[in-house]
Coordinates of N, CA and C and ligand atoms in Angstrom, one line a residue:
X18 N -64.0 25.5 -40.3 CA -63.7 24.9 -41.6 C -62.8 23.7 -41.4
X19 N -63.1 22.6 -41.6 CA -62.0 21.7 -42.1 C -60.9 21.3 -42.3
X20 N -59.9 21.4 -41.7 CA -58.2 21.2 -42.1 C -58.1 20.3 -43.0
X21 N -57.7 20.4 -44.3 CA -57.5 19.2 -45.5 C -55.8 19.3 -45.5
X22 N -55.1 18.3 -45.5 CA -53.8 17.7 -46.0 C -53.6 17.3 -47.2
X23 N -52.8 18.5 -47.8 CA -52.4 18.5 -49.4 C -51.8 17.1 -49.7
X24 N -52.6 16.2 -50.4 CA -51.8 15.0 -50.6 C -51.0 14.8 -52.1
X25 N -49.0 14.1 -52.0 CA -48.8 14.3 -53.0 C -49.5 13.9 -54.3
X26 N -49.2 14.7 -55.4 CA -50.0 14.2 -56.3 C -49.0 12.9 -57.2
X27 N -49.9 11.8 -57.6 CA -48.8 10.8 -58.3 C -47.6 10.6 -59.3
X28 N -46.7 10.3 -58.7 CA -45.8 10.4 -60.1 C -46.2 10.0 -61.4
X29 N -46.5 10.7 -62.4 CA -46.8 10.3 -63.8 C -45.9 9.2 -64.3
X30 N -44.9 9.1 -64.1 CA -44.2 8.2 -64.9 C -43.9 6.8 -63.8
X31 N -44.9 7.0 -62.6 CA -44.9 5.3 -61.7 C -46.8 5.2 -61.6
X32 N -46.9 3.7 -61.9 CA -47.9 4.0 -61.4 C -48.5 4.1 -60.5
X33 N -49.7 3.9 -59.5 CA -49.9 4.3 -58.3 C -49.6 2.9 -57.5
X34 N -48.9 3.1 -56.3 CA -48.8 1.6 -55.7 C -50.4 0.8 -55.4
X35 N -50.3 -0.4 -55.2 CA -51.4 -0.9 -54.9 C -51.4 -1.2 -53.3
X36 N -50.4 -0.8 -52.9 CA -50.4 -0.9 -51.4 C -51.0 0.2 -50.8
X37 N -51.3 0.1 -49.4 CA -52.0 1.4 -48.8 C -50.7 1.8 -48.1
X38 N -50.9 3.6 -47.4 CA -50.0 4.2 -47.2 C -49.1 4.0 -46.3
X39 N -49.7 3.1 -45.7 CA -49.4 2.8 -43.9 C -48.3 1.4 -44.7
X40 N -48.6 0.8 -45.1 CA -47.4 -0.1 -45.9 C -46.4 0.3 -46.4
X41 N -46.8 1.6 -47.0 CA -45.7 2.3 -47.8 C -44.4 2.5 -46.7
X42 N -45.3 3.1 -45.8 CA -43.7 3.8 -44.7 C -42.8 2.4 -44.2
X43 N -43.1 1.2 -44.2 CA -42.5 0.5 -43.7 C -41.4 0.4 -44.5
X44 N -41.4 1.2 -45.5 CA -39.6 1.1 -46.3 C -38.9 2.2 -45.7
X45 N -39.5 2.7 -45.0 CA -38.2 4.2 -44.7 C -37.3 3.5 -43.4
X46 N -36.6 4.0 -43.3 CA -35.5 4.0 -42.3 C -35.8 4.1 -41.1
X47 N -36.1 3.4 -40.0 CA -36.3 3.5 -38.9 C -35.0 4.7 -38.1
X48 N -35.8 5.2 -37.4 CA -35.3 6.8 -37.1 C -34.1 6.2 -36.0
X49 N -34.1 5.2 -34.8 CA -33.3 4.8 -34.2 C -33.4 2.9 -34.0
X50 N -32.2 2.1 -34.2 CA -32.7 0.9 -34.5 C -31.3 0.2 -33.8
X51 N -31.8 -0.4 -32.6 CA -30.4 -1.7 -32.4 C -30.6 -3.0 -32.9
X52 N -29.2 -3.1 -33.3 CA -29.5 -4.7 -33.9 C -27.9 -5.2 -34.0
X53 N -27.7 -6.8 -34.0 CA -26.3 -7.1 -33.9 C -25.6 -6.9 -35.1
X54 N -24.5 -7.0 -35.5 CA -24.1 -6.5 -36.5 C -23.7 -7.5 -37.4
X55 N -23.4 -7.4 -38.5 CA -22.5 -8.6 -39.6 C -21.4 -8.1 -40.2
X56 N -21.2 -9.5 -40.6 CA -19.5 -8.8 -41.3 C -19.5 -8.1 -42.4
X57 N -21.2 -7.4 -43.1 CA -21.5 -6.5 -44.2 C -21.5 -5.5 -43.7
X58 N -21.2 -5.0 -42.3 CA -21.2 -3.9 -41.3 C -20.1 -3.2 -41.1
X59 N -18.9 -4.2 -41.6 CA -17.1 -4.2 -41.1 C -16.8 -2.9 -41.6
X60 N -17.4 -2.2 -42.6 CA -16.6 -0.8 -43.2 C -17.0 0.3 -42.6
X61 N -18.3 0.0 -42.1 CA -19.1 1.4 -41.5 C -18.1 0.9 -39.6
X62 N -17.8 -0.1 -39.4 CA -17.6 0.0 -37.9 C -16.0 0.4 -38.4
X63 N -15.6 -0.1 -39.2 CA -13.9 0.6 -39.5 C -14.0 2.0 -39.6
X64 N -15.0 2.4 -40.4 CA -14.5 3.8 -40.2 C -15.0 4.4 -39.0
X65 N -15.6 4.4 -38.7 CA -15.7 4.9 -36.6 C -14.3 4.8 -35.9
X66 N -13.8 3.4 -36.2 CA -12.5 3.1 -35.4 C -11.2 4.0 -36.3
X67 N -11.2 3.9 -37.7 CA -10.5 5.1 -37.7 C -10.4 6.7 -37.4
X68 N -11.5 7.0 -36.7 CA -11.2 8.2 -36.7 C -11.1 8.0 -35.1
X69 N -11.8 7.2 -34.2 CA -11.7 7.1 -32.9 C -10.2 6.4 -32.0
X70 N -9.5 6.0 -32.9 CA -8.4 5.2 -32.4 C -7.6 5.8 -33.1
X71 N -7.3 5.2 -34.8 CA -6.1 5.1 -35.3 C -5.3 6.4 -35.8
X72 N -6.6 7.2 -35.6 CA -6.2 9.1 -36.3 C -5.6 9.7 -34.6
X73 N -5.5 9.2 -33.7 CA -5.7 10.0 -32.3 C -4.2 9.1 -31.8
X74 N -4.1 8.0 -31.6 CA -3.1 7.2 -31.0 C -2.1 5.9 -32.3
X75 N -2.8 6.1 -32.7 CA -2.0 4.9 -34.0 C -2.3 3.4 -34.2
X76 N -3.4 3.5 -32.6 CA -3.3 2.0 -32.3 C -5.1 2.2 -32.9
X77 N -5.5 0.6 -32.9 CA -6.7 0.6 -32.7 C -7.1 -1.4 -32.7
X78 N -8.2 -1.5 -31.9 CA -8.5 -2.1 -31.1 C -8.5 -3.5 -31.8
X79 N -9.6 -3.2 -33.0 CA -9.8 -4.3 -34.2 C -9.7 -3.8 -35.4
X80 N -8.3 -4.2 -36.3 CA -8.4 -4.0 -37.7 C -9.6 -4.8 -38.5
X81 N -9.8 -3.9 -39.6 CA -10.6 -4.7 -40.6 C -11.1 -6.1 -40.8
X82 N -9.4 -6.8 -40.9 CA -9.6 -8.1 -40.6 C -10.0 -8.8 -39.4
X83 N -10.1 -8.2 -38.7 CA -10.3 -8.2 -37.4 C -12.1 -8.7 -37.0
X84 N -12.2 -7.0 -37.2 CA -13.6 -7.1 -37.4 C -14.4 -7.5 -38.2
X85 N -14.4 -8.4 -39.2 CA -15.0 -9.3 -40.0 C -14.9 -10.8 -39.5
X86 N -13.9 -10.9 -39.1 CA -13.1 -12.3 -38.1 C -14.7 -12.4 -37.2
X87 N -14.7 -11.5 -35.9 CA -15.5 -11.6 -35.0 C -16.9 -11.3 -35.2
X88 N -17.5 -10.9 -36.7 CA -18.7 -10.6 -36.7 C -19.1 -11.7 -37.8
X89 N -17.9 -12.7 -38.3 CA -17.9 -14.0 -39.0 C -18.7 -14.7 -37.6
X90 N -17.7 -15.0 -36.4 CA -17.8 -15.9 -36.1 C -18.6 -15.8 -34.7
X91 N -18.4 -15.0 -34.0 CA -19.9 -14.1 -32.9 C -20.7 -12.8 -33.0
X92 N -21.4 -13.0 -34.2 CA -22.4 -11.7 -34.4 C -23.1 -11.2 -33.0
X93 N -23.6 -12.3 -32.8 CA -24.3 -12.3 -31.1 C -23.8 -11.2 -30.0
X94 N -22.7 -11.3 -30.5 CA -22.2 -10.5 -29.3 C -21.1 -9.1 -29.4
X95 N -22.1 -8.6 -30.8 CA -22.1 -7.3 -30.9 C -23.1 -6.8 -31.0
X96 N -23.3 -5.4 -31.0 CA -24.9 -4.4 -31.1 C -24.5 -3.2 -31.8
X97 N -25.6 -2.4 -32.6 CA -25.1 -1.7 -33.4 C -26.0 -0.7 -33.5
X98 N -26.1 0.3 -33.1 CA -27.4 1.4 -32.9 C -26.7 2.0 -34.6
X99 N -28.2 2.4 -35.1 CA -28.2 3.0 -36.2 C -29.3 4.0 -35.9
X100 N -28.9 5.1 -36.3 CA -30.2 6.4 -36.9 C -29.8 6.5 -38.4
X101 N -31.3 6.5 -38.6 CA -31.8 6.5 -40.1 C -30.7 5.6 -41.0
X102 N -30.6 4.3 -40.6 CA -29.9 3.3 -41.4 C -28.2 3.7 -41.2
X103 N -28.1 4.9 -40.7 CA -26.2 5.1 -40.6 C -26.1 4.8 -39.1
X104 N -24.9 3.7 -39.4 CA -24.2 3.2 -37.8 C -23.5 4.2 -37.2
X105 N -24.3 4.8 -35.6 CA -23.4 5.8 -35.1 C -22.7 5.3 -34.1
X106 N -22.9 4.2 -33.3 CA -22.2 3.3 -32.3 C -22.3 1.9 -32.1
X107 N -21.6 1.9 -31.8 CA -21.3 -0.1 -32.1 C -20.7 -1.0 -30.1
X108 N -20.7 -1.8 -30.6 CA -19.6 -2.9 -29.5 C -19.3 -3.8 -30.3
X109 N -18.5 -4.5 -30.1 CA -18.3 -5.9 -30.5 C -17.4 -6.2 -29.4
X110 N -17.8 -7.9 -29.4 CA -17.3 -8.5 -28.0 C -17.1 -10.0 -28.5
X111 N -16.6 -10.6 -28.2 CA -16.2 -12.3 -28.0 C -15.9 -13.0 -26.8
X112 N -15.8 -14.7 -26.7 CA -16.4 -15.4 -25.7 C -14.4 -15.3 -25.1
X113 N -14.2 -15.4 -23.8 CA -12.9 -15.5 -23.2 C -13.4 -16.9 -22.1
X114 N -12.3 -17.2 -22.4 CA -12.5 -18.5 -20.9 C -11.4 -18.5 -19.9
X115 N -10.5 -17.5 -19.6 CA -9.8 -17.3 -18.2 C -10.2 -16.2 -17.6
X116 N -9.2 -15.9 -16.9 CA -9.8 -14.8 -15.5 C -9.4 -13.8 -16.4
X117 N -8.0 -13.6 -16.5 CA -8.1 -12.7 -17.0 C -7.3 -12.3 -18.0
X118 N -7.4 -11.2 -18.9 CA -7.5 -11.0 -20.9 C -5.8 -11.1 -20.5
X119 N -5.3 -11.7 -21.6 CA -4.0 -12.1 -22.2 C -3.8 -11.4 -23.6
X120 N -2.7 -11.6 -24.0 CA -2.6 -10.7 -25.6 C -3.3 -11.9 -26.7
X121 N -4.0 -12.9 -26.0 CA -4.6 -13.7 -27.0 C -5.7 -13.5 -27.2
X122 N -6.1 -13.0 -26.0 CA -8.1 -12.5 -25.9 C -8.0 -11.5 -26.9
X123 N -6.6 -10.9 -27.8 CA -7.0 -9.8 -28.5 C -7.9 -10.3 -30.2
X124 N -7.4 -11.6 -30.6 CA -7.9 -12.4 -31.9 C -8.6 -13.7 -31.4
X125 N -8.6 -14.0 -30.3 CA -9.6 -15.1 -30.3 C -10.8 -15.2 -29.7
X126 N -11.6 -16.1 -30.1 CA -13.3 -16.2 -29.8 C -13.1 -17.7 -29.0
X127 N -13.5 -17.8 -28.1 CA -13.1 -19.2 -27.1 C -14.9 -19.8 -27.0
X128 N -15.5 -20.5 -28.1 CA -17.0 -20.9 -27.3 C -17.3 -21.2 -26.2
X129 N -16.0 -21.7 -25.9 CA -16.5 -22.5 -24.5 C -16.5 -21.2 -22.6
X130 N -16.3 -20.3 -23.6 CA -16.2 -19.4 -22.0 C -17.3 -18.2 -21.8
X131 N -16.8 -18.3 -20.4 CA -18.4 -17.5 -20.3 C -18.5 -16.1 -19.7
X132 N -17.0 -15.8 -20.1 CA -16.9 -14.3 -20.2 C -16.6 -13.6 -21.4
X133 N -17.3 -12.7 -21.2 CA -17.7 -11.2 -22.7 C -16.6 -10.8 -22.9
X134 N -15.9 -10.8 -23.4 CA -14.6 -10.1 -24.0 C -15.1 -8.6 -24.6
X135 N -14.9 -7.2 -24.1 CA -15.8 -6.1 -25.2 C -14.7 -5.5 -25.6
X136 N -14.4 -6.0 -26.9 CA -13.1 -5.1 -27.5 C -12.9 -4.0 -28.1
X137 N -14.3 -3.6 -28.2 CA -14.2 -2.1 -28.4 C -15.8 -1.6 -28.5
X138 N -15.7 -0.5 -27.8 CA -17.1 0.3 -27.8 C -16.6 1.8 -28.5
X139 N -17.5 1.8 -29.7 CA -17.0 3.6 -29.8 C -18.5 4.2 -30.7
X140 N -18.5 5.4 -30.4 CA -19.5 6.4 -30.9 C -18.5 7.1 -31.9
X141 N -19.7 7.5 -33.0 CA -19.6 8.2 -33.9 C -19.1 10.0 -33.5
X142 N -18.3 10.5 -33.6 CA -17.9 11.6 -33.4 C -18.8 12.6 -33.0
X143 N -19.7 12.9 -33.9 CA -20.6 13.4 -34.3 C -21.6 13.0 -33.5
X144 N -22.4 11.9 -32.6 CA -22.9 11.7 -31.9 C -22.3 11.9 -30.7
X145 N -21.0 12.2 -30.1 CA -20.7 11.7 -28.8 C -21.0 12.2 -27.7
X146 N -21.0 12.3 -26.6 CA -21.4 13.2 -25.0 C -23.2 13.7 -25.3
X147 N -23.7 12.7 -25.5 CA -25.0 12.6 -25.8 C -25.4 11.3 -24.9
X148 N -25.3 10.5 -24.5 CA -25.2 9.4 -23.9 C -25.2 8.1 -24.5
X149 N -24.9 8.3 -25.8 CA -25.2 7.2 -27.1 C -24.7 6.0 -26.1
X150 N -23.3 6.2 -25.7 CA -22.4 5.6 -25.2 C -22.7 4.8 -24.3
X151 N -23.3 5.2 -23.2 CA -23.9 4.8 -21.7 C -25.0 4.0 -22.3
X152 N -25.8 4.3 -22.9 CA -27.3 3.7 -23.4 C -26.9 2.1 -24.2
X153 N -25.8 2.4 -24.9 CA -25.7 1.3 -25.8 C -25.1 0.5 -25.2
X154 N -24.4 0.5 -24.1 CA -23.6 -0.5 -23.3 C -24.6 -0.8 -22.5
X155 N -25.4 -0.5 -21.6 CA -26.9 -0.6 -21.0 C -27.7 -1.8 -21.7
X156 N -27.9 -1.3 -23.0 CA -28.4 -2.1 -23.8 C -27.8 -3.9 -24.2
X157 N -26.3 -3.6 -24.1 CA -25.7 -4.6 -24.6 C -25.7 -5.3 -23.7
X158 N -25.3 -5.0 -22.0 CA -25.3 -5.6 -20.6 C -26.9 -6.6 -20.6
X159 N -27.9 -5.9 -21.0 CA -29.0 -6.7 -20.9 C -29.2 -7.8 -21.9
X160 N -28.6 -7.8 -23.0 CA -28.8 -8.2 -24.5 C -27.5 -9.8 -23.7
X161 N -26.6 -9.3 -22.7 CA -25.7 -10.8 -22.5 C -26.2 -11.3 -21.5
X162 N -27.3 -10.5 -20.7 CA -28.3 -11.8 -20.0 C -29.1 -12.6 -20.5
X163 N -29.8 -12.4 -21.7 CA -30.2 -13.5 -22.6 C -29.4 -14.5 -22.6
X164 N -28.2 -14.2 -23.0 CA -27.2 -15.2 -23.3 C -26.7 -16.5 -22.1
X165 N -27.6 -17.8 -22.1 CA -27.1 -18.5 -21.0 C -25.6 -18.8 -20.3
X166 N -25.0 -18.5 -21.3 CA -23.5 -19.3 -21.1 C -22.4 -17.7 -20.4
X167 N -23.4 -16.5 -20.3 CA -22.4 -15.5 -20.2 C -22.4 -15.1 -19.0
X168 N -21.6 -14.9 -17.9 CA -21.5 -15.0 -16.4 C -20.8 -13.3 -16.1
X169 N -20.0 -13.0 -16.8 CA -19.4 -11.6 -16.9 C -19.0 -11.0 -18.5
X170 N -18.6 -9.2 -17.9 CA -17.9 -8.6 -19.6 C -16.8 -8.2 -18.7
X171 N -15.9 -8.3 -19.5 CA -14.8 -8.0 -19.2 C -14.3 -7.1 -20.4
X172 N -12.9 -5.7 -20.2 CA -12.7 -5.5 -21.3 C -11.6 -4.1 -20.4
X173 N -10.8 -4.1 -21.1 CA -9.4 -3.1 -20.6 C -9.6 -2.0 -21.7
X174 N -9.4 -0.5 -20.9 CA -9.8 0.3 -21.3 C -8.0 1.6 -20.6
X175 N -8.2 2.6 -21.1 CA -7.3 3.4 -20.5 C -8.0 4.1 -19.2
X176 N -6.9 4.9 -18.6 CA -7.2 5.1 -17.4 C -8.3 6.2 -17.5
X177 N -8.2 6.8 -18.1 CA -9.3 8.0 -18.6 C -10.4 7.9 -18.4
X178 N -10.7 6.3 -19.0 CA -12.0 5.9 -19.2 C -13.0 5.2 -18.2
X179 N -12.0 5.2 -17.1 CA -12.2 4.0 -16.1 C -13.6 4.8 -15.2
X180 N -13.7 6.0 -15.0 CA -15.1 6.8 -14.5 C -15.8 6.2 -14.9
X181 N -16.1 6.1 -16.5 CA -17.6 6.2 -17.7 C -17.9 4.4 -17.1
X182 N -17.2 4.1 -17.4 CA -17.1 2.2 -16.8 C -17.8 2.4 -15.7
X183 N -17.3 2.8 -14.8 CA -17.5 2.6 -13.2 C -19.0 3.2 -13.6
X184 N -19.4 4.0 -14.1 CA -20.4 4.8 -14.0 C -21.5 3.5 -14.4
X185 N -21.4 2.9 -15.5 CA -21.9 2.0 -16.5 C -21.8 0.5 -15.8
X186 N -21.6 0.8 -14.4 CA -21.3 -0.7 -14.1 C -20.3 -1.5 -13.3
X187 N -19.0 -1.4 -14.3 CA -18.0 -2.0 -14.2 C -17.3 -1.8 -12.9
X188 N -16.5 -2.8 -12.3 CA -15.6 -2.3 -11.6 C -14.2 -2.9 -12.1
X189 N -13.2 -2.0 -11.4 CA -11.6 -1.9 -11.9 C -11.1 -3.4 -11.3
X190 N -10.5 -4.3 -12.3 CA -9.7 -5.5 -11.4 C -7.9 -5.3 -11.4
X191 N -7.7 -4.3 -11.9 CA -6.2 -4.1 -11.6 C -6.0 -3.7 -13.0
X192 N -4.5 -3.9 -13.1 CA -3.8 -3.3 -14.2 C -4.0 -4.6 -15.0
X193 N -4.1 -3.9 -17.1 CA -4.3 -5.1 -17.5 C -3.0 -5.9 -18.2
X194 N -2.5 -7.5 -18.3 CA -1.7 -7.8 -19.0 C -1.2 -7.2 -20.3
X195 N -2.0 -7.1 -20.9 CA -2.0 -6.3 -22.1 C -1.5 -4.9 -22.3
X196 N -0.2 -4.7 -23.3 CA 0.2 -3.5 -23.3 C -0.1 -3.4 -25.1
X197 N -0.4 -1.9 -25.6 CA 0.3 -1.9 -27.2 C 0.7 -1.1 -27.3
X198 N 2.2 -1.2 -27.8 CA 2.8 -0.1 -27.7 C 3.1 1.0 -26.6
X199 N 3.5 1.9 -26.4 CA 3.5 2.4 -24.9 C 2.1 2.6 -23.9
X200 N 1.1 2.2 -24.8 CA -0.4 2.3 -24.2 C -0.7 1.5 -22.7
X201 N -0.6 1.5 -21.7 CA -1.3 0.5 -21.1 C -2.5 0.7 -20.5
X202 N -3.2 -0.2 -20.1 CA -4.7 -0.6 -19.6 C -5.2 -0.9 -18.2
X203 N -6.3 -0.9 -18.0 CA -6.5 -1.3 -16.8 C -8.1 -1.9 -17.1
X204 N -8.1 -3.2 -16.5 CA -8.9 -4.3 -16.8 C -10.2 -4.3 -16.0
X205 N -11.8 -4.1 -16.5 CA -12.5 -4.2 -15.8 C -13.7 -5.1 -15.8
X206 N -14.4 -5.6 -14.8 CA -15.8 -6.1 -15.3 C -16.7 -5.5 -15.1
X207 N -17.7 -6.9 -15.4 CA -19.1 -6.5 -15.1 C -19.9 -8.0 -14.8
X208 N -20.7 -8.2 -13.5 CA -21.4 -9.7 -13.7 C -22.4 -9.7 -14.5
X209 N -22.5 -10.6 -15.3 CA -24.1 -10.3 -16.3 C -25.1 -10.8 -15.4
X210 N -25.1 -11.6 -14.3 CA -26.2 -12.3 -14.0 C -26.6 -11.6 -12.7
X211 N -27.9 -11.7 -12.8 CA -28.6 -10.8 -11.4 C -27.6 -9.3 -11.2
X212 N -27.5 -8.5 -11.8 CA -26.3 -7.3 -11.7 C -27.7 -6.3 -12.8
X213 N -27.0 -5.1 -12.9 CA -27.5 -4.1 -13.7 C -29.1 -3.4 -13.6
X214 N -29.4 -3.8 -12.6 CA -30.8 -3.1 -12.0 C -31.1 -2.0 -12.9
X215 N -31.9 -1.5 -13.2 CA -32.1 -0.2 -13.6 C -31.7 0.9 -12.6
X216 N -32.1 0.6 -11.3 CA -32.2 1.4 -10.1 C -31.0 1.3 -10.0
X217 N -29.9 0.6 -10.2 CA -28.4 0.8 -9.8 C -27.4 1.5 -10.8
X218 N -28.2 2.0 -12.0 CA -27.2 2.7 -13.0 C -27.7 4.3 -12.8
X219 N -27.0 4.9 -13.4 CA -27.0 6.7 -12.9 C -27.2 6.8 -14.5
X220 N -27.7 6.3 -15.4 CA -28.1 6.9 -16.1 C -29.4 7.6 -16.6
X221 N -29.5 8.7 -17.2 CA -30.6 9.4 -17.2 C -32.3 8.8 -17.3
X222 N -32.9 9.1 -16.6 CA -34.4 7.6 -17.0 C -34.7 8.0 -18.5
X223 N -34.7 10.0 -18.8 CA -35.4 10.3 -19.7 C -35.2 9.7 -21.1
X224 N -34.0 8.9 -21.6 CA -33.5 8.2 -22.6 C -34.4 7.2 -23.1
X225 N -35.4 7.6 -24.0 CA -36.2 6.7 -24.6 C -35.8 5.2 -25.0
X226 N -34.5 5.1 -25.5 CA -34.0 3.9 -26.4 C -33.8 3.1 -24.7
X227 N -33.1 3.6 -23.8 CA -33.1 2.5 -22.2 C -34.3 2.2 -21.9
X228 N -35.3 3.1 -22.0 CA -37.0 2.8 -21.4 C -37.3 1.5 -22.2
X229 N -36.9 1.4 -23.8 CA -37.8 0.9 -24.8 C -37.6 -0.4 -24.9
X230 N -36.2 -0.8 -24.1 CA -35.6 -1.9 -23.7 C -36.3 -3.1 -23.5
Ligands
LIG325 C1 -15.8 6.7 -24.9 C2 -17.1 6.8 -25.7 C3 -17.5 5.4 -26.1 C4 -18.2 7.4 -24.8 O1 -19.4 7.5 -25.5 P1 -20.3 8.8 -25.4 O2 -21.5 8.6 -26.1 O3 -19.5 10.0 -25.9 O4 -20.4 8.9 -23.8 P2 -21.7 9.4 -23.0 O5 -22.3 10.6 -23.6 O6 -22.6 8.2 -22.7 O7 -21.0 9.7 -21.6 C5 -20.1 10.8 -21.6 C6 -19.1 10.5 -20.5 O8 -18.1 9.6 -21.1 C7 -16.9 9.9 -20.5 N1 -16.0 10.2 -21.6 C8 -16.2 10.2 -22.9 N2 -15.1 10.6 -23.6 C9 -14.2 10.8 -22.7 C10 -12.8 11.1 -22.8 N3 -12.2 11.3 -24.0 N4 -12.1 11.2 -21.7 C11 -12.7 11.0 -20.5 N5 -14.0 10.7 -20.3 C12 -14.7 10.6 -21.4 C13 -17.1 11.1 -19.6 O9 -17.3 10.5 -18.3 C14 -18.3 11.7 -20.1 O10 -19.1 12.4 -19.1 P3 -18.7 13.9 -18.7 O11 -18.8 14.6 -20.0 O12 -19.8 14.3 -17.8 O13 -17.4 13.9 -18.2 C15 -16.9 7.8 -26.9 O14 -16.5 9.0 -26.4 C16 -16.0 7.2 -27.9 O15 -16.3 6.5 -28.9 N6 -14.7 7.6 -27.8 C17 -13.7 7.2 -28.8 C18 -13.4 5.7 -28.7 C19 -13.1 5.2 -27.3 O16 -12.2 5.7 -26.6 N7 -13.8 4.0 -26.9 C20 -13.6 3.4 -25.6 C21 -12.4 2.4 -25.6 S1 -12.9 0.9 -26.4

């Protein structure tokens, strides 16, 4: 016998679209989606940072103004994984032109340099130890080899964090200038050019969103 699919019946009070159905779905929400971000994005990336920084330590990386500042003025060089239209992890990064990050690299965008500044990478709570984290920085590493003028990322992180980095790439270049508050850092990179093999990262192959790359 025939398998038939109950199709909905039309809303009486719309009339029937004139589009066909396969048109229709192109309004729903793409289930997983990267894309750079804008400064229409600054509240959904503020609240991530408040609950990942400012509720845990006091500090946090980029205030509001902050992040509207850098997604004014290098959208480029952020990325922003969304499922079903809600942002669960982000980066945002800006251009540095010395060796290495000063308390100025914390508010300024330098065009002329060709190092990544990543001033903050964070996952959604609710998403995290999932590998959101590893995938989206993967993603972003390849997303600043497009970019001609970018030669390394650089970005100071605590010592905690210095594994997940190493894991993802980076290596350690010392302690960083930068202190906030009793916090201090430790400064790492990454070369964007000829670097990041697939075969050189330990992340899992099975991750659809790295394959789709
Ligand atoms: C750090 C962070 C971005 C990692 O993203 P994630 O999606 O959770 O990470 P993944 O699932 O890809 O990888 C998990 C690994 O990250 C590392 N990691 C994550 N959070 C950690 C923490 N609080 N302490 C130490 N290592 C941590 C561990 O190595 C972990 O692997 P393990 O569980 O086998 O030890 C995320 O936990 C986060 O947003 N934290 C709060 C904000 C933050 O600290 N951002 C980084 C500084 S800018």
């Amino acid at each position: 016998m025939p398998v038939t699919r109950a199709l909905p019946m039309p809303n009486a009070a719309q009339p029937p679209s004139p589009v066909s159905p396969g048109r229709q779905r192109r309004h729903t929400l793409p289930a997983s989606e990267f894309r750079p971000l804008s400064p229409q994005d600054a509240a959904s990336v503020f609240e991530i940072e408040r609950e990942a920084f400012l509720s845990v330590s006091g500090e946090c990386p980029l205030y509001l103004d902050d992040v509207r500042h850098f997604l004014s003025l290098c959208p480029e060089l952020s990325l922003g994984w969304f499922e079903e239209g809600r942002l669960v992890a982000f980066i945002i990064g800006s251009l540095w032109d010395e060796d290495k990050l000063s308390a100025e690299a914390l508010t300024r965008h330098k065009p002329q340099g060709t190092a990544v500044h990543i001033h903050v990478l964070a996952v959604h709570r609710t998403f995290r130890q999932q590998g959101k984290g590893s995938v989206l920085l993967w993603r972003y590493m390849q997303h600043l080899r497009s970019l001609p003028c970018v030669r390394r990322a650089v970005l100071m992180c605590q010592d905690f964090l210095v594994p997940f980095y190493q894991r993802c790439g980076f290596e350690v270049r010392g302690p960083c200038d930068i202190t906030l508050g009793a916090l201090s850092f430790v400064e790492m990179q990454c070369p964007v050019r000829g670097h990041a093999s697939i075969k050189s990262l330990t992340f899992p192959l099975f991750h659809n969103p790295l394959l789709a790359f």
